Short mmCIF file of C-alpha atoms and ligand atoms in Angstrom, two decimals:
data_model
loop_
_atom_site.label_atom_id
_atom_site.label_comp_id
_atom_site.label_asym_id
_atom_site.label_seq_id
_atom_site.Cartn_x
_atom_site.Cartn_y
_atom_site.Cartn_z
CA MET O 224 -46.90 16.00 30.37
CA SER O 225 -48.51 12.88 28.99
CA THR O 226 -46.88 10.00 30.91
CA SER O 227 -47.13 8.70 34.45
CA ILE O 228 -43.35 8.41 34.91
CA LYS O 229 -42.55 9.02 38.58
CA LYS O 230 -38.81 8.50 38.63
CA ILE O 231 -36.04 8.74 36.06
CA GLY O 232 -32.41 7.65 36.12
CA VAL O 233 -29.50 9.54 34.58
CA LEU O 234 -25.97 8.39 33.79
CA THR O 235 -22.85 9.58 31.96
CA SER O 236 -21.15 6.94 29.87
CA GLY O 237 -18.25 6.41 27.47
CA GLY O 238 -15.65 9.13 26.93
CA ASP O 239 -16.16 12.09 29.26
CA ALA O 240 -16.65 15.60 27.93
CA PRO O 241 -16.76 19.09 29.51
CA GLY O 242 -20.38 20.07 29.95
CA MET O 243 -21.62 16.66 31.08
CA ASN O 244 -22.09 18.10 34.57
CA ALA O 245 -24.13 20.98 33.17
CA ALA O 246 -26.32 18.42 31.37
CA LEU O 247 -26.70 16.38 34.56
CA ARG O 248 -27.68 19.50 36.49
CA ALA O 249 -30.31 20.34 33.88
CA VAL O 250 -31.73 16.81 33.93
CA VAL O 251 -31.97 16.72 37.73
CA ARG O 252 -33.50 20.18 37.99
CA THR O 253 -35.99 19.63 35.17
CA ALA O 254 -37.17 16.44 36.87
CA ALA O 255 -37.56 18.39 40.13
CA TYR O 256 -39.41 21.16 38.28
CA HIS O 257 -41.94 18.60 37.03
CA ASN O 258 -42.14 16.81 40.41
CA VAL O 259 -40.48 13.68 39.08
CA GLY O 260 -37.91 11.78 41.13
CA CYS O 261 -34.36 11.56 39.81
CA VAL O 262 -31.60 9.07 40.55
CA GLY O 263 -27.98 9.56 39.47
CA ILE O 264 -26.23 6.34 38.41
CA TYR O 265 -22.46 6.21 38.93
CA GLN O 266 -19.88 5.05 36.37
CA GLY O 267 -22.21 4.64 33.42
CA TYR O 268 -23.75 1.24 32.88
CA GLN O 269 -21.40 -0.25 35.49
CA GLY O 270 -23.33 1.60 38.19
CA LEU O 271 -26.56 0.06 36.96
CA ILE O 272 -25.08 -3.40 37.31
CA ASP O 273 -23.44 -2.67 40.68
CA ASN O 274 -26.50 -0.71 41.87
CA LYS O 275 -24.31 2.33 42.62
CA VAL O 276 -26.86 5.10 42.63
CA LYS O 277 -27.77 8.30 44.48
CA VAL O 278 -31.14 9.96 44.78
CA MET O 279 -30.71 13.51 43.55
CA ASN O 280 -32.68 16.67 44.05
CA ALA O 281 -32.26 20.22 42.80
CA ARG O 282 -29.64 20.92 45.51
CA SER O 283 -27.55 17.84 44.68
CA VAL O 284 -26.27 19.59 41.57
CA ASN O 285 -25.26 22.90 43.12
CA ASN O 286 -21.94 24.35 41.89
CA ILE O 287 -21.24 21.83 39.15
CA ILE O 288 -22.21 23.79 36.02
CA ASN O 289 -18.65 25.11 35.79
CA LYS O 290 -16.87 21.80 36.42
CA GLY O 291 -15.20 19.66 33.76
CA GLY O 292 -15.45 15.88 33.71
CA THR O 293 -18.50 14.24 35.27
CA ILE O 294 -19.33 14.02 38.97
CA LEU O 295 -21.21 10.79 38.24
CA LYS O 296 -18.00 9.44 36.72
CA SER O 297 -17.93 7.44 33.52
CA ALA O 298 -16.79 3.94 32.61
CA ARG O 299 -16.54 1.46 29.82
CA CYS O 300 -18.66 -1.47 31.03
CA LEU O 301 -18.05 -4.86 29.43
CA GLU O 302 -20.74 -6.63 31.46
CA PHE O 303 -23.44 -4.43 29.95
CA ARG O 304 -22.55 -5.89 26.56
CA THR O 305 -23.88 -9.26 27.79
CA LYS O 306 -27.53 -10.21 28.17
CA GLU O 307 -26.90 -11.42 31.73
CA GLY O 308 -25.34 -8.09 32.65
CA ARG O 309 -28.25 -6.13 31.25
CA LYS O 310 -30.72 -8.37 33.13
CA ILE O 311 -28.98 -7.51 36.42
CA ALA O 312 -29.11 -3.83 35.41
CA PHE O 313 -32.85 -4.04 34.77
CA GLU O 314 -33.51 -5.79 38.08
CA ASN O 315 -31.64 -3.00 39.87
CA LEU O 316 -33.69 -0.39 38.02
CA GLN O 317 -36.86 -2.09 39.20
CA LYS O 318 -35.57 -2.17 42.77
CA GLN O 319 -34.96 1.58 42.57
CA GLY O 320 -38.33 2.25 40.91
CA ILE O 321 -36.60 3.90 37.96
CA GLU O 322 -38.98 3.96 34.98
CA ALA O 323 -36.97 5.78 32.30
CA LEU O 324 -33.37 6.70 31.54
CA VAL O 325 -31.43 9.69 30.25
CA ILE O 326 -28.10 8.56 28.80
CA ILE O 327 -25.41 11.22 28.39
CA GLY O 328 -22.68 9.79 26.15
CA GLY O 329 -21.58 8.88 22.64
CA ASP O 330 -22.72 6.41 20.02
CA GLY O 331 -21.47 3.37 21.96
CA SER O 332 -23.57 4.40 24.95
CA PHE O 333 -26.57 4.94 22.67
CA THR O 334 -26.11 1.46 21.17
CA GLY O 335 -26.24 -0.03 24.66
CA ALA O 336 -29.31 2.08 25.47
CA LEU O 337 -31.21 0.88 22.39
CA ILE O 338 -30.45 -2.77 23.07
CA PHE O 339 -31.51 -2.34 26.71
CA GLN O 340 -34.74 -0.61 25.66
CA SER O 341 -35.60 -3.36 23.17
CA GLU O 342 -35.06 -6.07 25.78
CA PHE O 343 -36.83 -4.49 28.76
CA ASN O 344 -39.04 -1.83 27.23
CA ILE O 345 -37.66 0.96 29.36
CA PRO O 346 -37.91 4.43 27.75
CA VAL O 347 -34.52 5.99 26.92
CA ILE O 348 -33.45 9.40 25.65
CA GLY O 349 -29.86 10.19 24.66
CA ILE O 350 -27.90 13.41 25.12
CA PRO O 351 -24.79 13.61 22.89
CA GLY O 352 -21.72 14.22 25.04
CA THR O 353 -18.36 13.88 23.28
CA ILE O 354 -15.64 16.33 22.33
CA ASP O 355 -15.35 14.73 18.86
CA ASN O 356 -18.64 16.14 17.49
CA ASP O 357 -18.97 12.92 15.47
CA ILE O 358 -22.65 12.22 16.14
CA PHE O 359 -25.30 12.44 13.47
CA GLY O 360 -28.38 14.48 14.35
CA THR O 361 -26.82 17.49 16.03
CA SER O 362 -24.66 20.34 14.81
CA HIS O 363 -22.82 20.33 18.13
CA THR O 364 -22.18 17.70 20.79
CA ILE O 365 -21.57 18.72 24.41
CA GLY O 366 -17.86 19.30 24.97
CA PHE O 367 -16.89 20.06 21.38
CA ASP O 368 -16.76 23.83 21.79
CA THR O 369 -14.73 23.62 24.98
CA ALA O 370 -12.27 21.23 23.32
CA LEU O 371 -11.89 23.66 20.40
CA ASN O 372 -11.03 26.47 22.80
CA THR O 373 -8.57 24.27 24.68
CA VAL O 374 -6.82 23.30 21.44
CA ILE O 375 -6.72 26.88 20.17
CA ASP O 376 -5.16 28.00 23.43
CA ALA O 377 -2.50 25.28 23.17
CA ILE O 378 -1.70 25.98 19.51
CA ASP O 379 -1.39 29.71 20.18
CA LYS O 380 1.27 28.86 22.77
CA ILE O 381 3.01 26.45 20.40
CA ARG O 382 3.02 29.18 17.77
CA ASP O 383 4.99 31.50 20.08
CA THR O 384 7.82 29.01 20.36
CA ALA O 385 7.54 27.99 16.69
CA ILE O 386 8.10 31.60 15.60
CA SER O 387 10.99 32.15 17.99
CA HIS O 388 12.91 29.16 16.63
CA ASN O 389 11.70 29.11 13.00
CA ARG O 390 10.19 25.70 13.50
CA LEU O 391 7.53 23.63 11.79
CA PHE O 392 5.18 22.01 14.31
CA PHE O 393 2.90 19.07 13.71
CA VAL O 394 0.14 19.21 16.32
CA GLU O 395 -1.99 16.08 16.74
CA VAL O 396 -5.54 16.66 18.02
CA MET O 397 -8.29 14.23 19.04
CA GLY O 398 -11.38 13.34 17.03
CA ARG O 399 -11.33 9.55 16.55
CA ASP O 400 -12.38 9.10 12.91
CA ALA O 401 -13.66 12.64 12.53
CA GLY O 402 -11.80 15.81 11.59
CA HIS O 403 -14.11 18.36 13.19
CA ILE O 404 -11.68 19.38 15.93
CA ALA O 405 -8.72 19.50 13.50
CA LEU O 406 -10.50 21.50 10.80
CA ASN O 407 -12.07 24.06 13.14
CA THR O 408 -8.95 24.60 15.20
CA GLY O 409 -6.80 24.60 12.06
CA ILE O 410 -8.77 27.60 10.78
CA GLY O 411 -9.08 29.20 14.21
CA ALA O 412 -5.40 28.93 14.99
CA GLY O 413 -4.30 29.89 11.48
CA ALA O 414 -2.59 26.57 10.67
CA GLU O 415 -0.63 26.12 7.45
CA GLU O 416 -2.31 22.81 6.69
CA VAL O 417 -4.92 20.54 8.25
CA LEU O 418 -4.85 16.77 7.81
CA ILE O 419 -8.24 15.17 8.41
CA PRO O 420 -9.63 11.67 7.85
CA GLU O 421 -12.46 12.91 5.63
CA GLU O 422 -10.05 14.27 3.04
CA ASP O 423 -6.89 12.46 2.07
CA MET O 424 -4.74 15.25 0.71
CA GLY O 425 -1.70 12.94 0.40
CA LEU O 426 1.76 13.66 1.64
CA ASP O 427 2.96 15.02 -1.71
CA ARG O 428 0.46 17.84 -1.55
CA LEU O 429 1.57 18.57 1.96
CA LEU O 430 5.20 18.79 0.79
CA GLU O 431 4.20 21.09 -2.07
CA SER O 432 2.28 23.32 0.26
CA LEU O 433 5.13 23.53 2.75
CA LYS O 434 7.64 24.23 -0.05
CA ARG O 435 5.40 27.04 -1.31
CA SER O 436 5.09 28.62 2.08
CA GLU O 437 8.84 28.46 2.67
CA LYS O 438 9.42 30.18 -0.69
CA SER O 439 6.85 32.84 0.15
CA GLY O 440 8.84 33.76 3.25
CA LYS O 441 7.17 31.83 6.06
CA SER O 442 9.84 30.61 8.40
CA SER O 443 7.61 28.82 10.88
CA SER O 444 4.41 26.88 10.48
CA ILE O 445 1.76 24.83 12.22
CA VAL O 446 0.20 21.71 10.69
CA VAL O 447 -2.82 20.31 12.57
CA VAL O 448 -3.18 16.53 12.23
CA ALA O 449 -6.37 14.71 13.26
CA GLU O 450 -5.58 11.50 15.17
CA GLY O 451 -7.54 9.44 12.62
CA ASP O 452 -5.82 10.98 9.59
CA LYS O 453 -5.79 8.74 6.53
CA THR O 454 -2.27 9.26 5.18
CA GLY O 455 -1.35 5.84 6.59
CA LYS O 456 1.30 7.38 8.83
CA ASN O 457 1.06 8.61 12.38
CA VAL O 458 2.01 12.17 13.27
CA PHE O 459 5.63 11.22 14.10
CA GLU O 460 6.04 9.41 10.79
CA ILE O 461 4.55 12.33 8.90
CA ALA O 462 6.95 14.70 10.64
CA GLU O 463 9.89 12.41 9.82
CA TYR O 464 8.83 12.20 6.17
CA VAL O 465 8.62 15.97 5.88
CA GLU O 466 11.95 16.48 7.64
CA LYS O 467 13.62 14.04 5.25
CA ASN O 468 12.15 15.69 2.15
CA LEU O 469 12.39 19.31 3.25
CA PRO O 470 15.59 19.43 5.32
CA TYR O 471 15.47 23.21 5.69
CA TYR O 472 12.57 22.81 8.13
CA ASP O 473 13.32 22.29 11.82
CA VAL O 474 10.43 19.94 12.65
CA ARG O 475 8.76 19.22 16.01
CA VAL O 476 5.73 17.19 17.05
CA SER O 477 3.23 17.96 19.80
CA VAL O 478 0.46 15.48 20.71
CA LEU O 479 -2.10 17.34 22.79
CA GLY O 480 -3.78 14.18 24.14
CA HIS O 481 -6.19 14.04 27.04
CA MET O 482 -5.89 17.68 28.06
CA GLN O 483 -8.44 18.22 25.25
CA ARG O 484 -11.09 16.42 27.30
CA GLY O 485 -10.66 18.47 30.44
CA GLY O 486 -11.31 21.94 31.73
CA SER O 487 -14.21 24.12 32.67
CA PRO O 488 -16.90 24.02 29.95
CA SER O 489 -17.27 27.06 27.68
CA CYS O 490 -20.40 29.17 27.95
CA PHE O 491 -21.60 27.67 24.68
CA ASP O 492 -21.31 24.13 26.08
CA ARG O 493 -23.02 25.10 29.34
CA VAL O 494 -25.97 26.59 27.49
CA LEU O 495 -26.15 23.69 25.04
CA ALA O 496 -26.00 21.13 27.87
CA SER O 497 -28.64 23.02 29.85
CA ARG O 498 -31.03 23.14 26.88
CA MET O 499 -30.43 19.48 26.05
CA GLY O 500 -31.02 18.37 29.64
CA VAL O 501 -34.33 20.20 29.86
CA TYR O 502 -35.44 18.93 26.48
CA ALA O 503 -34.45 15.32 27.23
CA VAL O 504 -36.49 15.09 30.43
CA GLU O 505 -39.49 16.80 28.86
CA ALA O 506 -39.29 14.41 25.91
CA LEU O 507 -39.37 11.42 28.28
CA LEU O 508 -42.32 12.90 30.17
CA ASP O 509 -44.07 13.45 26.83
CA GLY O 510 -43.83 9.72 26.16
CA GLN O 511 -40.86 9.79 23.75
CA SER O 512 -38.27 7.02 23.72
CA ASN O 513 -35.34 5.83 21.57
CA MET O 514 -34.59 9.41 20.60
CA MET O 515 -31.56 11.66 20.89
CA VAL O 516 -31.73 15.36 21.66
CA GLY O 517 -29.80 17.45 19.16
CA MET O 518 -29.40 21.00 17.93
CA GLN O 519 -29.99 22.05 14.32
CA GLY O 520 -30.04 25.68 13.21
CA GLY O 521 -29.94 26.73 16.84
CA GLU O 522 -33.14 24.83 17.70
CA MET O 523 -33.54 21.72 19.86
CA ILE O 524 -34.72 18.68 17.92
CA LEU O 525 -35.24 14.98 18.52
CA SER O 526 -33.98 12.32 16.12
CA PRO O 527 -34.04 8.53 16.37
CA LEU O 528 -31.13 7.08 18.37
CA GLU O 529 -30.72 4.54 15.60
CA LYS O 530 -29.90 7.33 13.13
CA ALA O 531 -27.51 8.93 15.62
CA ILE O 532 -25.61 5.64 15.77
CA LYS O 533 -25.66 4.75 12.10
CA GLY O 534 -25.57 8.17 10.44
CA LYS O 535 -22.33 9.95 9.72
CA SER O 536 -21.73 13.50 10.89
CA GLU O 537 -20.49 15.17 7.73
CA ILE O 538 -17.55 17.53 7.73
CA ASN O 539 -18.46 21.07 6.63
CA LYS O 540 -17.01 21.33 3.11
CA ASP O 541 -17.06 25.11 3.25
CA LEU O 542 -14.60 24.97 6.13
CA ILE O 543 -12.20 22.95 3.96
CA ARG O 544 -12.49 25.61 1.24
CA VAL O 545 -11.93 28.44 3.73
CA SER O 546 -8.93 26.67 5.18
CA ASP O 547 -7.42 26.12 1.70
CA ILE O 548 -7.87 29.76 0.69
CA LEU O 549 -6.45 31.23 3.88
CA THR O 550 -3.25 29.20 3.86
CA ILE O 551 -2.01 30.97 0.70
P1 LIG A 239 -19.10 6.23 23.74
O1 LIG A 239 -20.48 6.25 24.32
O2 LIG A 239 -18.30 7.44 24.12
O3 LIG A 239 -19.12 5.95 22.25
P2 LIG A 239 -18.23 3.45 24.27
O4 LIG A 239 -18.22 3.04 22.83
O5 LIG A 239 -17.09 3.00 25.12
O6 LIG A 239 -18.29 5.02 24.46
O7 LIG A 239 -19.57 2.91 24.92
C1 LIG A 239 -19.87 3.17 26.29
C2 LIG A 239 -20.51 1.97 26.93
O8 LIG A 239 -21.72 1.64 26.27
C3 LIG A 239 -19.70 0.67 26.83
O9 LIG A 239 -18.71 0.61 27.82
C4 LIG A 239 -20.78 -0.38 27.08
O10 LIG A 239 -21.06 -0.50 28.44
C5 LIG A 239 -21.98 0.26 26.36
N1 LIG A 239 -22.09 -0.32 25.00
C6 LIG A 239 -21.44 0.04 23.89
N2 LIG A 239 -21.76 -0.76 22.84
C7 LIG A 239 -22.63 -1.67 23.33
C8 LIG A 239 -23.33 -2.81 22.79
N3 LIG A 239 -23.19 -3.14 21.50
N4 LIG A 239 -24.13 -3.50 23.61
C9 LIG A 239 -24.31 -3.15 24.91
N5 LIG A 239 -23.66 -2.13 25.49
C10 LIG A 239 -22.84 -1.38 24.71
#
């Protein structure tokens, strides 16, 4: 390893995601493996400002690989958005002897990290942790796969009751401005239609599609709606519109909400988080900074944090095609 870094800090910030603990475990143990000190910082950037930290060793992260959420806790920290706040954070880092940071979070957390680095010249590496999968520079973010499985499980259960009562269910899933969760779970759960922000299919097309499926003998259906859908209506308004125009459907709405963020991480997320944690610490020790760890084609890569923040994670067009074909 090419640097003289003796101690690193690690924090989880922004929206929590299953697998953050597995990433933390990997960061702490990789530091220990390379004989580098490691300090866990509580509640994201708030813990830096309040100096809420804990020295961690390989045994501090026993039995957390399977746990959802984040044992370091997360927070939205307004003070870190101010120069004064960041100065306090830097002074606390110096007091602790922390020479570099691993930030596990989303694009907001990465923005804060870049600003902090530019002001105080402290090396930072980001690990993408968010269920939304909306970060450029990685095919998968930590938590996405677990959230998909949680949603699939919920929709399967909704389908049971939809079939029993011949109902049409609109299921709203998370994703902020991205339709990755909606599109993948729409295909995986066999939804009739998927409404995503990246593709404005319009409500008329939705009505046509639902009319067609009723004529072809389907008596119950599931429509997955991404929370950031662009039809200009929320899921309740969409359901009302459909009910008004297609009165033969008995319509219900289910908003899955925060359950999508919880739960024990899937094996995929545990492995991804473990690889990313190892790679992030080794990148720091190799003298890298301002980079995010990502996965492309199954391999670990580094890309500039700036790109991760500004770039757009594109929706897979082939998934849209597959979804369209299979809802015949
Ligand atoms: P996420 O990382 O999931 O996108 P947020 O957007 O809430 O979540 O960002 C997490 C935290 O990162 C914020 O609470 C704040 O402390 C810090 N942060 C975000 N944007 C900035 C910014 N422009 N300047 C400084 N800190 C920021």
